[in-house]
Amino acid sequence: MTNVPSDINSCIADPPYTGVIRNYDFAIKRETKAPDGYSKPVLIINGQFPAPLIEANWGDIIQVTVHNQITGPEEGTALHWHGILQKGHQWEDGVPGISMCPIPPGGSFTYSFIADLYGSSWYHSHYSAQYAGGLVGPMIIHGPDTVKYDIDKGPILLTDWFHRDYNDIVEDVVGTDVNKIGPSSDSNLINGRNNFDCSTVATGDKTSCKSNAGITNFRFTPGKLHRLRLINAGAEGQQKFSIDGHNMTVIANDFVPIIPYDTKVVSLAIGQRTDVLVRGLDKATGAYIMRSSIASAPCSFSSNPDATAIVYYKHEALTAGTFNTTAWPEFKASVADVCVNDDLTKTVPWYPIAPDPNPPTTKVIDIDFHQNGTGNWLWFMNDVSFRANYNQPILLLSNMGNNSYPDSPEWNVENFGSNSSVRIVINNNGAAGFLAHPIHLHGHNMFVLDVGTGSWDGSTVINPSNPQRRDVQILPANGYMVLQFTADNPGAWPLHCHIAWHVSAGLYVTVLERPDDIAKLQIPSVIAQTCRDWSAFTNTTVLNQIDSGL
Ligand SMILES: [Cu+2]
């Protein structure tokens, strides 16, 4: 699909409104699947894990009708379109308790929003930890190319994989036993596939398991430039991606094209995307190992961190079945030791935008981790562990003029009023600073002004006239990050860690942006209807909300 403006200066402006509607009809179910050979209940869309690709041109309308057919047990659900700004469609963000009520069991809901940015992304459930149970899919929005390439290889989803049901894991994660709060993933998948050694399952585990379930392969063409859209759509694990014998050129991070630079390894925390170009080796005929490995602590916990796939040139090389290429030393070093994104001096947006050097407000947020009054281990942002009320979406309350929630401090709302720009310093350098956290802001490409270990010096801004923008950034262990956004999108926007277990345990703040203008939003009645439908369900079924809800 090509349908893009010729005026390059418009490439960071409002999208061109094409009038084209991209329709999708999604039935969400829970069925037994064995992506790596080990059978388990997986949340699937239209029979698929990973869920189907959503594809559109910049400025199209994406319309997705979701049917909640989850059983065994029944659960609510809601889909979030990761990275989409939702300017003018703030209620379509798909976060239960924030922008809508959940879609009840047996219910349906149609999302409709503009593809307002372009590049590579994903969509996922934002209801509890359902995305750790398989409810993830890729989303590609075609837009202007900053760098020419020959072949689009499409999305490459990198996902850690847990054999236990996500509800069981969440109960442990927010439980009272400190030995169970950091579960290790069992496997790691590239586009939903990898081999798992069934002889390693725990004794007594009689689950159906088939070793050598199979891996993904990609055909490359010698001399041609291939575009790979890397997406970390997992639950917890930070991925390190590399291809033996091949160099990569980074051209975009999240929905932001950047000035190209070469690398042999790409780091992606949960929610992050990186588009790379890879030149097919001249006259190559063989097969090469593509690797994605889960970085070790303080990044992630995994029992089997290594996923592989095959890049091949001639079909005979694939069917030969022996693949013995060697990993780059840079890859091995990064897996072992590096738990941060590439340096901000390297990641420079292609289209410059300068943030306000003197934003009218700065908020400091400290991260903490400790037991609450009932002994449950929870994460805190400024001493609050977030918990959603599925029946009371904050955006809808704000739209009706209710912007203070004295009875619900656990919604952790930061009201930034009418400030034109907001700077937020997140400190992860206290006693609880032992892990890195991928921090995600909804509704914005945030400026990442600085990240590092220790504390911010209060003044350093990397590339102040054009800092890196993206929607997820790794907050280092024992460190800090400084983000800023321009308040151009009135709404109630989640700012949270994208590790499923951490947001389940409350590592979350609601950014309330320009409530005076939220009051003017014309929110369609179908959104309030989600709450009537949800309360009809919860009036007859007692909901056991075991986590923050997100
Ligand atoms: Cu986290």
Coordinates of C-alpha atoms and ligand atoms in Angstrom, one line a residue:
M1 CA 0.0 0.0 0.0
T2 CA 1.3 3.4 -0.8
N3 CA -0.8 6.4 -0.2
V4 CA 1.4 9.1 1.3
P5 CA 1.9 12.8 1.0
S6 CA 4.7 14.1 -1.2
D7 CA 5.4 17.1 1.0
I8 CA 8.0 15.9 3.4
N9 CA 7.4 18.7 5.9
S10 CA 4.0 17.2 6.5
C11 CA 5.5 14.0 7.7
I12 CA 5.2 14.8 11.4
A13 CA 2.0 16.8 11.0
D14 CA -1.6 15.6 11.4
P15 CA -2.3 12.6 9.3
P16 CA -3.8 12.9 5.8
Y17 CA -7.4 11.8 6.2
T18 CA -7.8 9.2 3.5
G19 CA -11.4 8.3 4.2
V20 CA -10.4 4.7 3.8
I21 CA -11.8 2.3 6.5
R22 CA -9.9 -0.8 7.4
N23 CA -12.4 -3.2 8.9
Y24 CA -11.5 -6.1 11.2
D25 CA -13.8 -8.6 13.0
F26 CA -12.1 -10.2 16.0
A27 CA -13.4 -13.2 18.0
I28 CA -11.4 -13.6 21.1
K29 CA -11.3 -17.1 22.6
R30 CA -9.3 -19.3 24.9
E31 CA -8.1 -22.5 23.3
T32 CA -5.3 -25.0 23.8
K33 CA -2.3 -24.2 21.7
A34 CA 1.3 -25.3 21.8
P35 CA 3.5 -22.6 20.2
D36 CA 6.7 -24.2 21.5
G37 CA 5.3 -27.7 21.8
Y38 CA 4.0 -27.4 25.3
S39 CA 0.2 -27.4 25.4
K40 CA -1.5 -24.7 27.4
P41 CA -4.7 -22.5 27.2
V42 CA -3.9 -19.5 25.0
L43 CA -6.0 -16.4 24.3
I44 CA -6.4 -16.2 20.5
I45 CA -8.1 -14.0 18.0
N46 CA -9.8 -15.7 15.0
G47 CA -7.9 -18.9 15.9
Q48 CA -4.5 -17.3 15.8
F49 CA -1.6 -16.7 18.1
P50 CA 0.0 -14.3 17.6
A51 CA -3.2 -12.5 16.7
P52 CA -3.9 -11.3 13.1
L53 CA -2.0 -8.4 11.5
I54 CA -3.7 -5.0 11.3
E55 CA -2.5 -3.1 8.3
A56 CA -3.4 0.4 7.2
N57 CA -2.1 3.5 5.5
W58 CA -1.4 6.6 7.5
G59 CA -4.6 8.5 7.9
D60 CA -6.9 5.6 7.3
I61 CA -9.7 4.7 9.8
I62 CA -9.0 1.4 11.6
Q63 CA -12.3 -0.2 12.7
V64 CA -12.1 -3.3 14.8
T65 CA -15.2 -5.1 16.1
V66 CA -14.2 -7.3 19.1
H67 CA -16.3 -10.2 20.3
N68 CA -15.5 -11.4 23.7
Q69 CA -15.9 -15.1 23.5
I70 CA -13.4 -16.0 26.3
T71 CA -14.5 -19.0 28.4
G72 CA -12.9 -21.3 30.9
P73 CA -13.2 -19.0 32.8
E74 CA -15.1 -16.1 31.3
E75 CA -13.3 -12.7 31.6
G76 CA -13.8 -9.2 30.5
T77 CA -11.5 -7.8 27.9
A78 CA -10.4 -4.6 26.2
L79 CA -7.9 -4.0 23.3
H80 CA -5.3 -1.2 23.4
W81 CA -3.7 0.1 20.1
H82 CA -0.2 0.6 21.3
G83 CA 1.4 4.0 20.4
I84 CA -1.6 5.4 18.6
L85 CA -2.1 9.0 19.9
Q86 CA -5.9 8.9 19.7
K87 CA -6.1 12.7 19.4
G88 CA -9.8 13.4 19.0
H89 CA -10.5 9.8 19.8
Q90 CA -9.2 9.6 23.3
W91 CA -12.0 7.2 24.4
E92 CA -10.7 4.6 21.9
D93 CA -7.5 3.9 23.8
G94 CA -8.9 0.7 25.2
V95 CA -7.8 0.8 28.8
P96 CA -10.5 -0.5 31.1
G97 CA -11.2 1.8 34.1
I98 CA -9.5 4.6 32.3
S99 CA -11.0 5.2 28.9
M100 CA -13.9 2.6 28.8
C101 CA -15.4 -0.2 30.8
P102 CA -14.4 -3.8 29.9
I103 CA -16.2 -5.7 27.2
P104 CA -18.1 -8.3 29.2
P105 CA -18.2 -12.0 28.4
G106 CA -20.4 -12.5 25.4
G107 CA -20.3 -8.8 24.6
S108 CA -19.0 -7.0 21.5
F109 CA -17.6 -3.6 20.9
T110 CA -16.4 -1.7 17.8
Y111 CA -13.2 0.4 18.1
S112 CA -12.8 3.1 15.5
F113 CA -9.8 5.4 15.3
I114 CA -7.4 7.1 12.9
A115 CA -4.0 5.6 12.1
D116 CA -2.5 8.8 13.3
L117 CA 1.2 7.8 13.2
Y118 CA 3.0 5.4 10.9
G119 CA 5.5 2.6 11.3
S120 CA 5.4 -0.7 13.3
S121 CA 3.5 -1.5 16.4
W122 CA 1.2 -3.9 18.1
Y123 CA -2.1 -4.2 19.9
H124 CA -2.8 -6.1 23.0
S125 CA -5.3 -6.6 25.8
H126 CA -5.0 -4.1 28.6
Y127 CA -7.3 -6.1 30.8
S128 CA -5.2 -7.6 33.7
A129 CA -2.3 -9.6 32.3
Q130 CA -4.2 -11.1 29.4
Y131 CA -1.4 -10.0 27.0
A132 CA 0.8 -12.4 28.9
G133 CA -1.7 -15.1 27.9
G134 CA -1.3 -14.5 24.2
L135 CA -3.6 -11.6 23.5
V136 CA -1.2 -9.7 21.3
G137 CA -1.0 -8.9 17.5
P138 CA 1.1 -6.8 15.2
M139 CA 0.0 -3.5 13.6
I140 CA 1.6 -1.9 10.6
I141 CA 0.8 1.6 9.4
H142 CA 2.4 2.5 6.1
G143 CA 3.7 6.0 5.7
P144 CA 6.4 8.1 4.1
D145 CA 9.7 6.2 3.9
T146 CA 12.7 8.0 5.3
V147 CA 15.1 5.4 3.8
K148 CA 14.5 3.3 0.7
Y149 CA 14.5 -0.5 1.0
D150 CA 13.6 -3.4 -1.3
I151 CA 11.7 -6.0 0.6
D152 CA 9.4 -5.6 3.6
K153 CA 9.6 -8.8 5.7
G154 CA 6.7 -7.6 7.9
P155 CA 6.4 -7.9 11.7
I156 CA 8.7 -10.0 13.8
L157 CA 7.1 -10.5 17.2
L158 CA 9.5 -11.4 20.0
T159 CA 7.7 -12.8 23.0
D160 CA 8.8 -14.4 26.2
W161 CA 6.5 -17.3 27.0
F162 CA 5.2 -18.7 30.2
H163 CA 3.8 -22.2 30.5
R164 CA 1.6 -21.4 33.5
D165 CA -1.7 -19.6 33.1
Y166 CA -1.3 -15.9 33.5
N167 CA -3.9 -15.7 36.3
D168 CA -1.9 -18.1 38.4
I169 CA 1.3 -16.1 37.8
V170 CA -0.5 -12.8 38.7
E171 CA -1.7 -14.3 42.0
D172 CA 1.9 -15.2 42.8
V173 CA 3.3 -11.8 41.6
V174 CA 1.0 -9.8 43.9
G175 CA 1.0 -12.4 46.6
T176 CA 2.7 -12.5 50.0
D177 CA 5.5 -15.0 49.3
V178 CA 8.6 -13.0 48.2
N179 CA 10.1 -16.1 46.6
K180 CA 7.3 -16.1 44.0
I181 CA 7.1 -12.5 42.9
G182 CA 9.7 -12.7 40.0
P183 CA 8.6 -15.7 37.8
S184 CA 10.9 -16.9 35.1
S185 CA 9.6 -17.4 31.6
D186 CA 9.8 -20.9 30.2
S187 CA 10.5 -20.2 26.6
N188 CA 11.1 -17.4 24.1
L189 CA 9.3 -17.2 20.7
I190 CA 10.0 -15.5 17.3
N191 CA 6.7 -15.0 15.5
G192 CA 5.0 -17.4 17.9
R193 CA 7.4 -20.4 17.4
N194 CA 10.4 -22.0 19.0
N195 CA 11.7 -25.4 20.0
F196 CA 11.3 -26.5 23.6
D197 CA 13.0 -29.4 25.2
C198 CA 10.1 -31.4 26.8
S199 CA 12.6 -33.5 28.9
T200 CA 13.1 -30.4 31.1
V201 CA 9.5 -30.1 32.4
A202 CA 9.1 -30.6 36.1
T203 CA 8.7 -34.1 37.3
G204 CA 5.0 -35.0 37.6
D205 CA 4.0 -32.5 34.8
K206 CA 1.9 -34.7 32.5
T207 CA 1.0 -31.8 30.1
S208 CA 1.1 -32.8 26.5
C209 CA 4.5 -31.7 25.2
K210 CA 6.3 -32.2 21.8
S211 CA 10.0 -31.3 21.5
N212 CA 11.2 -29.8 18.2
A213 CA 7.9 -28.0 17.5
G214 CA 9.6 -25.9 14.9
I215 CA 10.9 -22.5 14.3
T216 CA 10.2 -19.5 12.0
N217 CA 12.2 -18.9 8.9
F218 CA 12.8 -15.9 6.6
R219 CA 14.0 -16.0 3.0
F220 CA 16.5 -13.2 2.2
T221 CA 17.6 -12.1 -1.3
P222 CA 21.3 -11.5 -1.9
G223 CA 22.2 -7.8 -2.3
K224 CA 18.7 -6.6 -1.4
L225 CA 17.7 -4.4 1.5
H226 CA 15.2 -6.1 3.8
R227 CA 13.0 -4.2 6.3
L228 CA 12.4 -6.1 9.6
R229 CA 9.8 -4.7 12.0
L230 CA 10.9 -5.9 15.4
I231 CA 8.3 -5.8 18.1
N232 CA 8.7 -6.9 21.7
A233 CA 5.1 -8.1 22.4
G234 CA 6.0 -10.2 25.5
A235 CA 5.1 -10.0 29.2
E236 CA 8.4 -9.4 31.0
G237 CA 11.6 -10.2 29.1
Q238 CA 13.8 -7.6 27.5
Q239 CA 14.9 -9.0 24.1
K240 CA 18.3 -8.8 22.4
F241 CA 18.0 -9.3 18.6
S242 CA 20.7 -10.2 16.1
I243 CA 21.4 -12.1 12.9
D244 CA 24.6 -14.0 12.6
G245 CA 26.9 -12.7 9.8
H246 CA 24.6 -9.7 9.1
N247 CA 24.7 -6.0 10.1
M248 CA 21.5 -4.1 10.8
T249 CA 20.7 -0.4 10.2
V250 CA 18.2 1.0 12.7
I251 CA 15.7 3.3 11.0
A252 CA 12.9 3.8 13.5
N253 CA 12.2 3.3 17.2
D254 CA 8.5 2.9 18.1
F255 CA 6.5 5.2 15.7
V256 CA 9.5 7.6 15.3
P257 CA 11.8 7.4 12.2
I258 CA 15.4 8.1 13.3
I259 CA 18.6 9.0 11.6
P260 CA 20.0 5.6 10.5
Y261 CA 22.8 4.0 12.4
D262 CA 24.4 0.5 12.2
T263 CA 24.4 -2.1 14.9
K264 CA 24.8 -5.8 15.4
V265 CA 22.3 -6.1 18.3
V266 CA 19.0 -4.4 19.0
S267 CA 17.6 -4.0 22.6
L268 CA 13.8 -4.1 22.9
A269 CA 12.0 -4.0 26.2
I270 CA 8.3 -4.9 26.4
G271 CA 6.3 -2.6 24.1
Q272 CA 9.3 -1.3 22.2
R273 CA 9.7 -1.6 18.4
T274 CA 12.7 -1.1 16.2
D275 CA 12.6 -1.2 12.5
V276 CA 15.9 -2.3 10.9
L277 CA 17.2 -2.7 7.4
V278 CA 19.4 -5.7 6.6
R279 CA 21.3 -6.1 3.4
G280 CA 21.3 -9.6 2.0
L281 CA 24.8 -10.9 1.7
D282 CA 26.2 -10.9 -1.9
K283 CA 26.0 -14.2 -3.7
A284 CA 24.9 -15.9 -0.4
T285 CA 23.2 -19.3 -0.7
G286 CA 23.3 -20.6 2.9
A287 CA 21.4 -20.3 6.1
Y288 CA 22.1 -18.1 9.1
I289 CA 20.7 -18.1 12.7
M290 CA 18.5 -15.2 13.7
R291 CA 18.6 -14.8 17.5
S292 CA 16.5 -13.2 20.1
S293 CA 17.6 -13.8 23.7
I294 CA 16.2 -12.5 26.9
A295 CA 18.6 -10.3 28.7
S296 CA 19.6 -11.4 32.2
A297 CA 19.0 -9.7 35.5
P298 CA 18.5 -6.8 36.3
C299 CA 16.5 -7.0 33.1
S300 CA 14.5 -10.2 33.1
F301 CA 14.1 -13.7 34.5
S302 CA 14.0 -16.7 32.1
S303 CA 14.7 -20.4 32.3
N304 CA 15.1 -20.7 28.5
P305 CA 16.1 -17.2 27.2
D306 CA 17.2 -18.1 23.7
A307 CA 14.9 -18.0 20.7
T308 CA 16.1 -18.7 17.2
A309 CA 14.8 -18.5 13.7
I310 CA 16.5 -19.1 10.3
V311 CA 17.5 -16.6 7.6
Y312 CA 18.1 -18.5 4.4
Y313 CA 18.9 -17.7 0.8
K314 CA 18.5 -21.0 -1.1
H315 CA 15.8 -23.4 -0.1
E316 CA 18.3 -26.3 0.0
A317 CA 20.1 -24.5 2.8
L318 CA 16.9 -24.6 4.9
T319 CA 16.0 -28.2 4.2
A320 CA 19.6 -29.3 5.0
G321 CA 18.6 -28.7 8.6
T322 CA 22.0 -28.0 10.1
F323 CA 22.6 -24.4 11.2
N324 CA 25.9 -23.6 12.8
T325 CA 26.6 -20.0 12.3
T326 CA 28.2 -18.0 15.1
A327 CA 26.7 -15.2 17.2
W328 CA 28.3 -11.8 17.1
P329 CA 30.4 -11.2 20.2
E330 CA 28.5 -7.9 20.6
F331 CA 25.3 -9.9 20.9
K332 CA 26.6 -12.2 23.6
A333 CA 28.0 -9.2 25.5
S334 CA 24.7 -7.4 25.3
V335 CA 22.6 -10.4 26.5
A336 CA 24.9 -10.8 29.5
D337 CA 25.5 -7.2 30.6
V338 CA 23.4 -4.5 29.0
C339 CA 20.0 -3.6 30.4
V340 CA 19.4 -0.2 28.7
N341 CA 18.3 1.2 25.4
D342 CA 21.0 2.4 23.0
D343 CA 22.5 5.7 24.1
L344 CA 20.3 8.8 23.5
T345 CA 23.1 10.4 21.6
K346 CA 22.6 7.7 18.9
T347 CA 18.9 7.7 18.6
V348 CA 18.1 11.0 16.9
P349 CA 14.6 11.5 15.3
W350 CA 14.6 12.1 11.5
Y351 CA 12.1 14.9 11.8
P352 CA 13.3 17.3 14.5
I353 CA 10.9 18.6 17.2
A354 CA 12.3 20.8 20.0
P355 CA 10.6 20.5 23.4
D356 CA 9.9 23.5 25.5
P357 CA 13.3 24.1 27.3
N358 CA 11.4 25.6 30.3
P359 CA 8.2 23.6 30.8
P360 CA 5.9 25.3 33.3
T361 CA 5.7 22.2 35.5
T362 CA 8.0 19.4 36.5
K363 CA 6.8 16.4 38.5
V364 CA 9.1 14.0 40.3
I365 CA 7.9 10.4 40.7
D366 CA 9.6 7.9 42.9
I367 CA 9.3 4.1 42.5
D368 CA 9.0 1.9 45.5
F369 CA 8.3 -1.8 46.1
H370 CA 7.1 -3.2 49.4
Q371 CA 4.4 -5.1 51.1
N372 CA 1.0 -3.4 51.7
G373 CA -1.1 -3.8 54.9
T374 CA -2.2 -7.3 54.0
G375 CA 1.3 -8.4 53.2
N376 CA 1.0 -8.4 49.4
W377 CA 4.1 -7.3 47.5
L378 CA 3.2 -4.3 45.4
W379 CA 4.9 -1.6 43.3
F380 CA 4.3 2.1 44.1
M381 CA 4.7 5.4 42.3
N382 CA 4.8 8.3 44.7
D383 CA 3.6 6.0 47.5
V384 CA 0.5 4.8 45.6
S385 CA 0.0 1.4 44.2
F386 CA -2.5 1.8 41.3
R387 CA -5.8 -0.1 41.2
A388 CA -8.4 0.4 38.6
N389 CA -12.2 0.5 39.1
Y390 CA -13.4 -1.1 35.9
N391 CA -16.9 0.4 36.5
Q392 CA -15.5 4.0 36.7
P393 CA -13.4 5.1 33.8
I394 CA -11.5 8.2 34.7
L395 CA -11.8 9.8 31.3
L396 CA -15.6 9.6 31.5
L397 CA -15.7 11.0 35.0
S398 CA -13.4 13.9 33.9
N399 CA -15.6 14.5 30.9
M400 CA -18.5 15.0 33.3
G401 CA -16.4 17.5 35.4
N402 CA -15.3 15.2 38.1
N403 CA -11.5 15.6 38.4
S404 CA -10.7 14.9 42.0
Y405 CA -11.1 11.4 43.4
P406 CA -10.6 11.7 47.2
D407 CA -12.3 8.4 47.7
S408 CA -10.1 6.6 45.2
P409 CA -6.5 7.5 45.9
E410 CA -5.5 4.2 44.3
W411 CA -6.3 5.7 40.9
N412 CA -3.1 7.6 41.3
V413 CA -4.2 10.6 39.2
E414 CA -1.7 13.4 38.5
N415 CA -3.8 16.4 37.3
F416 CA -1.5 18.6 35.2
G417 CA -4.3 21.1 34.6
S418 CA -3.8 23.4 31.6
N419 CA 0.1 23.3 31.6
S420 CA 1.3 23.5 28.1
S421 CA 4.2 21.2 28.6
V422 CA 4.9 18.6 31.4
R423 CA 8.3 17.3 32.5
I424 CA 8.4 14.1 34.6
V425 CA 11.5 12.8 36.4
I426 CA 11.1 9.2 37.4
N427 CA 13.5 8.0 40.1
N428 CA 14.3 4.3 40.3
N429 CA 17.3 4.8 42.5
G430 CA 16.0 4.0 45.9
A431 CA 15.9 0.7 47.8
A432 CA 13.6 -0.6 45.1
G433 CA 15.8 0.3 42.2
F434 CA 17.0 -3.3 41.6
L435 CA 15.2 -3.8 38.3
A436 CA 14.9 -1.9 35.0
H437 CA 11.4 -0.9 33.9
P438 CA 10.2 -0.2 30.4
I439 CA 8.1 3.0 31.0
H440 CA 5.2 3.6 28.6
L441 CA 3.2 6.8 28.2
H442 CA -0.2 6.6 26.3
G443 CA -1.4 9.4 24.0
H444 CA 2.1 10.8 23.2
N445 CA 5.4 10.3 21.8
M446 CA 7.3 11.4 24.8
F447 CA 10.6 13.3 24.6
V448 CA 13.2 11.3 26.4
L449 CA 15.5 14.1 27.7
D450 CA 17.9 12.0 29.8
V451 CA 18.3 8.5 31.3
G452 CA 21.1 7.2 33.4
T453 CA 22.2 5.6 36.6
G454 CA 22.1 7.5 39.9
S455 CA 20.1 10.7 39.9
W456 CA 19.4 13.3 37.3
D457 CA 21.6 16.4 37.7
G458 CA 18.6 18.7 37.1
S459 CA 19.9 20.2 33.9
T460 CA 21.3 17.7 31.4
V461 CA 19.2 17.2 28.3
I462 CA 20.5 15.0 25.4
N463 CA 20.0 16.7 22.0
P464 CA 17.8 19.5 23.4
S465 CA 16.8 20.7 20.0
N466 CA 15.7 17.2 18.9
P467 CA 15.7 14.6 21.7
Q468 CA 14.7 11.0 21.1
R469 CA 10.9 10.6 21.0
R470 CA 9.2 7.3 21.5
D471 CA 6.4 5.7 23.5
V472 CA 8.4 3.2 25.7
Q473 CA 11.8 3.9 27.2
I474 CA 13.9 1.6 29.5
L475 CA 14.3 3.2 32.9
P476 CA 17.6 1.7 34.1
A477 CA 18.0 -0.2 37.4
N478 CA 19.4 2.1 40.1
G479 CA 18.8 5.1 37.8
Y480 CA 16.4 7.7 36.5
M481 CA 14.7 8.9 33.3
V482 CA 13.5 12.4 32.4
L483 CA 10.6 12.6 30.0
Q484 CA 8.6 15.5 28.7
F485 CA 5.4 15.8 26.6
T486 CA 3.6 18.7 24.9
A487 CA 0.1 18.9 26.3
D488 CA -1.6 18.7 22.9
N489 CA -3.9 15.8 23.6
P490 CA -6.4 16.3 26.4
G491 CA -7.1 13.0 28.0
A492 CA -6.5 10.5 30.9
W493 CA -3.3 8.8 29.9
P494 CA -1.7 5.8 31.6
L495 CA 2.0 6.2 32.4
H496 CA 3.2 2.8 33.5
C497 CA 5.7 0.0 33.5
H498 CA 5.1 -2.3 30.6
I499 CA 6.2 -5.4 32.4
A500 CA 2.9 -7.3 32.8
W501 CA 3.6 -8.3 36.4
H502 CA 4.6 -4.8 37.5
V503 CA 1.6 -3.0 36.1
S504 CA -0.5 -5.8 37.7
A505 CA 1.2 -4.9 40.9
G506 CA 0.4 -1.2 40.6
L507 CA 3.4 0.5 38.9
Y508 CA 1.2 3.0 37.2
V509 CA 0.2 6.7 37.2
T510 CA -2.8 8.3 35.4
V511 CA -1.7 11.5 33.7
L512 CA -4.7 13.8 33.5
E513 CA -4.1 16.3 30.7
R514 CA -6.1 19.5 30.3
P515 CA -9.3 18.5 32.1
D516 CA -11.0 21.7 31.0
D517 CA -10.7 20.4 27.5
I518 CA -11.6 16.8 28.4
A519 CA -14.9 18.3 29.5
K520 CA -15.5 19.5 25.9
L521 CA -14.8 16.1 24.3
Q522 CA -17.9 14.7 22.5
I523 CA -17.5 11.1 23.7
P524 CA -19.8 8.8 21.8
S525 CA -22.6 7.2 23.7
V526 CA -21.2 3.7 22.9
I527 CA -18.5 4.3 25.5
A528 CA -21.0 4.9 28.3
Q529 CA -22.8 1.8 26.9
T530 CA -19.7 -0.3 27.7
C531 CA -20.3 0.7 31.4
R532 CA -23.9 -0.2 31.3
D533 CA -23.0 -3.6 29.7
W534 CA -20.3 -4.2 32.2
S535 CA -22.4 -3.3 35.2
A536 CA -25.1 -5.6 33.9
F537 CA -22.5 -8.4 34.0
T538 CA -21.0 -7.5 37.4
N539 CA -24.4 -7.2 38.9
T540 CA -24.9 -10.9 38.4
T541 CA -21.3 -12.1 38.6
V542 CA -18.9 -11.4 41.5
L543 CA -15.7 -10.2 39.9
N544 CA -12.5 -11.3 41.6
Q545 CA -10.1 -8.6 40.6
I546 CA -6.8 -10.1 41.7
D547 CA -4.5 -7.3 40.4
S548 CA -4.5 -3.6 39.5
G549 CA -6.8 -4.5 36.7
L550 CA -4.3 -3.5 34.0
Ligands
CU1 CU 8.5 -2.7 35.8

